[in-house]
Tab-separated table of C-alpha atoms in Angstrom:
chain	number	residue	atom	x	y	z
A	28	UNK	CA	51.889	71.028	59.758
A	29	UNK	CA	52.629	74.233	61.390
A	30	UNK	CA	54.441	73.479	64.396
A	31	UNK	CA	53.049	75.729	67.715
A	32	UNK	CA	54.280	78.758	68.606
A	33	UNK	CA	55.116	78.194	72.073
A	34	UNK	CA	57.432	75.202	71.063
A	35	UNK	CA	59.384	77.799	68.528
A	36	UNK	CA	60.036	79.855	71.527
A	37	UNK	CA	61.300	76.977	73.365
A	38	UNK	CA	63.602	75.787	70.538
A	39	UNK	CA	64.898	79.837	69.558
A	40	UNK	CA	65.166	80.363	73.337
A	41	UNK	CA	67.552	77.360	73.933
A	42	UNK	CA	69.046	77.989	71.421
A	43	UNK	CA	70.103	81.133	71.575
A	44	UNK	CA	71.297	79.722	75.720
A	45	UNK	CA	73.768	77.318	73.669
A	46	UNK	CA	75.005	80.008	71.570
A	47	UNK	CA	75.740	82.436	74.670
A	48	UNK	CA	77.074	79.194	76.650
A	49	UNK	CA	79.911	78.868	73.896
A	50	UNK	CA	80.890	82.128	73.838
A	51	UNK	CA	81.324	82.724	77.269
A	52	UNK	CA	83.196	79.360	77.202
A	53	UNK	CA	85.576	79.986	74.226
A	54	UNK	CA	86.668	83.362	76.082
A	55	UNK	CA	87.735	82.185	79.258
A	56	UNK	CA	89.194	78.761	77.964
A	57	UNK	CA	92.590	79.135	77.988
A	58	UNK	CA	95.065	77.385	75.217
A	59	UNK	CA	97.583	74.932	76.277
A	60	UNK	CA	100.744	77.529	76.662
A	61	UNK	CA	98.751	79.248	78.925
A	62	UNK	CA	100.509	78.932	82.768
A	63	UNK	CA	97.778	80.990	84.824
A	64	UNK	CA	95.231	84.164	83.669
A	65	UNK	CA	95.957	87.260	85.896
A	66	UNK	CA	93.120	87.984	88.266
A	67	UNK	CA	91.767	91.929	89.469
A	68	UNK	CA	94.036	93.502	90.940
A	69	UNK	CA	94.313	97.065	92.257
A	70	UNK	CA	97.928	98.771	93.117
A	71	UNK	CA	99.425	102.261	93.359
A	72	UNK	CA	102.015	103.535	90.979
A	73	UNK	CA	104.787	106.093	91.801
A	74	UNK	CA	102.552	108.861	91.588
A	75	UNK	CA	100.101	108.147	93.552
A	76	UNK	CA	97.730	106.443	90.830
A	77	UNK	CA	95.849	103.090	90.663
A	78	UNK	CA	96.893	100.960	88.315
A	79	UNK	CA	94.353	97.955	87.395
A	80	UNK	CA	94.115	95.112	85.803
A	81	UNK	CA	91.875	97.186	83.197
A	82	UNK	CA	94.533	99.291	82.640
A	83	UNK	CA	96.888	96.652	81.512
A	84	UNK	CA	94.433	94.826	79.344
A	85	UNK	CA	95.331	94.822	75.295
A	86	UNK	CA	99.128	95.259	76.255
A	87	UNK	CA	101.855	92.683	76.351
A	88	UNK	CA	104.110	92.945	80.324
A	89	UNK	CA	106.348	91.693	82.457
A	90	UNK	CA	106.064	91.480	85.932
A	91	UNK	CA	108.787	91.431	88.676
A	92	UNK	CA	108.641	91.818	92.222
A	93	UNK	CA	111.691	93.443	93.824
A	94	UNK	CA	111.991	95.777	97.103
A	95	UNK	CA	114.187	99.202	96.484
A	96	UNK	CA	116.791	98.870	99.339
A	97	UNK	CA	118.008	95.267	97.825
A	98	UNK	CA	121.489	95.103	97.694
A	99	UNK	CA	121.083	91.013	96.913
A	100	UNK	CA	119.537	90.406	94.126
A	101	UNK	CA	117.818	93.299	92.926
A	102	UNK	CA	120.271	95.715	90.986
A	103	UNK	CA	121.111	92.489	89.176
A	104	UNK	CA	117.206	91.699	87.933
A	105	UNK	CA	116.456	95.732	87.337
A	106	UNK	CA	120.168	96.231	85.029
A	107	UNK	CA	118.552	92.831	83.472
A	108	UNK	CA	115.270	94.586	82.900
A	109	UNK	CA	116.717	97.806	81.724
A	110	UNK	CA	117.545	95.804	78.540
A	111	UNK	CA	113.863	94.643	78.125
A	112	UNK	CA	113.107	98.394	78.637
A	113	UNK	CA	115.656	99.699	76.132
A	114	UNK	CA	114.298	96.974	73.606
A	115	UNK	CA	110.236	98.186	73.558
A	116	UNK	CA	110.209	101.947	75.423
A	117	UNK	CA	108.784	103.174	72.312
A	118	UNK	CA	106.404	100.755	72.331
A	119	UNK	CA	102.961	101.922	73.322
A	120	UNK	CA	101.322	98.322	73.256
A	121	UNK	CA	104.254	97.088	75.942
A	122	UNK	CA	104.928	97.786	80.083
A	123	UNK	CA	106.715	96.431	82.600
A	124	UNK	CA	105.192	96.153	85.542
A	125	UNK	CA	107.645	96.166	89.280
A	126	UNK	CA	105.581	95.138	92.244
A	127	UNK	CA	107.652	95.973	95.449
A	128	UNK	CA	107.539	92.937	97.824
A	129	UNK	CA	108.232	95.270	100.547
A	130	UNK	CA	105.765	97.766	101.105
A	131	UNK	CA	105.881	98.576	104.577
A	132	UNK	CA	109.318	100.371	103.537
A	133	UNK	CA	108.733	101.325	99.989
A	134	UNK	CA	106.131	103.557	100.059
A	135	UNK	CA	104.885	105.676	97.100
A	136	UNK	CA	107.538	108.368	97.521
A	137	UNK	CA	109.905	106.075	98.499
A	138	UNK	CA	109.039	104.191	95.084
A	139	UNK	CA	108.719	107.735	93.014
A	140	UNK	CA	112.227	108.028	94.449
A	141	UNK	CA	113.476	104.568	92.987
A	142	UNK	CA	111.600	105.496	89.815
A	143	UNK	CA	113.694	108.595	89.271
A	144	UNK	CA	116.776	106.908	89.837
A	145	UNK	CA	116.665	104.513	87.335
A	146	UNK	CA	115.452	107.404	84.793
A	147	UNK	CA	112.969	105.535	82.854
A	148	UNK	CA	109.377	106.559	81.031
A	149	UNK	CA	107.321	105.373	84.279
A	150	UNK	CA	104.226	105.578	81.114
A	151	UNK	CA	106.600	102.416	80.393
A	152	UNK	CA	107.730	101.192	83.435
A	153	UNK	CA	105.590	101.228	85.975
A	154	UNK	CA	106.589	100.664	89.981
A	155	UNK	CA	103.789	99.427	92.043
A	156	UNK	CA	103.084	99.352	95.611
A	157	UNK	CA	100.091	98.502	97.788
A	158	UNK	CA	98.614	95.709	100.541
A	159	UNK	CA	101.282	93.373	101.316
A	160	UNK	CA	98.467	90.690	100.718
A	161	UNK	CA	97.497	91.798	97.531
A	162	UNK	CA	100.724	91.976	96.147
A	163	UNK	CA	101.692	88.411	97.355
A	164	UNK	CA	98.515	87.051	96.783
A	165	UNK	CA	99.054	88.556	93.010
A	166	UNK	CA	102.388	87.126	92.550
A	167	UNK	CA	101.435	83.671	93.973
A	168	UNK	CA	98.119	83.291	92.092
A	169	UNK	CA	98.023	85.457	89.152
A	170	UNK	CA	102.261	85.533	87.915
A	171	UNK	CA	103.064	82.264	89.421
A	172	UNK	CA	106.409	83.787	90.682
A	173	UNK	CA	106.561	82.456	94.160
A	174	UNK	CA	105.449	79.096	95.417
A	175	UNK	CA	101.987	79.040	97.559
A	176	UNK	CA	103.263	76.769	99.802
A	177	UNK	CA	104.968	80.136	101.109
A	178	UNK	CA	102.392	81.305	102.343
A	179	UNK	CA	102.627	81.421	105.921
A	180	UNK	CA	99.109	81.960	107.940
A	181	UNK	CA	100.385	85.695	109.072
A	182	UNK	CA	101.282	88.289	106.365
A	183	UNK	CA	103.834	89.634	108.439
A	184	UNK	CA	106.292	86.565	108.506
A	185	UNK	CA	106.330	86.395	104.573
A	186	UNK	CA	108.765	87.649	102.416
A	187	UNK	CA	109.103	86.787	98.522
A	188	UNK	CA	112.584	87.319	96.795
A	189	UNK	CA	111.995	86.377	94.085
A	190	UNK	CA	114.417	86.432	90.394
A	191	UNK	CA	111.592	85.461	88.096
A	192	UNK	CA	109.873	87.511	86.038
A	193	UNK	CA	106.050	86.686	84.044
A	194	UNK	CA	105.312	87.444	80.473
A	195	UNK	CA	101.909	88.331	80.341
A	196	UNK	CA	100.091	88.244	76.863
A	197	UNK	CA	97.294	91.327	75.646
A	198	UNK	CA	94.635	88.804	76.864
A	199	UNK	CA	95.976	88.898	80.841
A	200	UNK	CA	97.409	85.259	80.525
A	201	UNK	CA	100.553	84.424	81.738
A	202	UNK	CA	102.460	83.017	79.206
A	203	UNK	CA	105.983	82.048	80.583
A	204	UNK	CA	107.876	82.153	83.957
A	205	UNK	CA	111.962	83.627	83.274
A	206	UNK	CA	114.560	83.977	85.394
A	207	UNK	CA	115.936	87.728	85.667
A	208	UNK	CA	119.393	86.992	86.785
A	209	UNK	CA	119.811	84.978	83.356
A	210	UNK	CA	120.894	87.056	79.987
A	211	UNK	CA	119.885	84.033	78.009
A	212	UNK	CA	116.018	83.816	79.751
A	213	UNK	CA	116.204	87.771	79.291
A	214	UNK	CA	116.770	87.595	75.730
A	215	UNK	CA	114.615	85.103	75.428
A	216	UNK	CA	111.976	87.042	76.755
A	217	UNK	CA	112.684	89.949	74.399
A	218	UNK	CA	112.252	87.014	71.601
A	219	UNK	CA	108.864	86.055	73.199
A	220	UNK	CA	107.261	89.259	73.723
A	221	UNK	CA	108.108	90.583	70.356
A	222	UNK	CA	106.035	87.392	69.078
A	223	UNK	CA	103.269	88.562	70.940
A	224	UNK	CA	103.341	91.926	70.471
A	225	UNK	CA	102.539	91.177	66.986
A	226	UNK	CA	99.387	88.535	67.326
């Protein structure tokens, strides 16, 4: 007895739907060791060029927040970040994204001046500025390096001053948060980044 063509069509249609649904869900379900998934962003680098999530997808990177005129924790953090830079500066699959937390003062020109003073390859260590609300939202939601409870109603009253770094894998998943003031944690980040680069 032959199955009606209409019935075959419906069975095939729903089978395809199930397969497509599975592929979509499996792509977006994150593993247990994932803290957060980086959301779309668009910031401006020290050369005035846009950098988006798509530009860093497929790379392992570490994200931090600082400001160029900081005389508190930032110099120590970026001295420690230099250890990370020196370790991976020849690896085209690794990046450092340093976002300003004071974009009102850290213009593109100021970020360029700071980047030049660091004497690093800005294809590997990128300095980013942009809209304050976008920068802060990315810190809190994507990188989870600042408590969302610190988000006041008025963006002008907000200020992020965090020593924490986010390590992001090639899929845009935040795998761990590290304290950029502690050399032991910086060393742990380097070890973890090596593992992610091999995957």
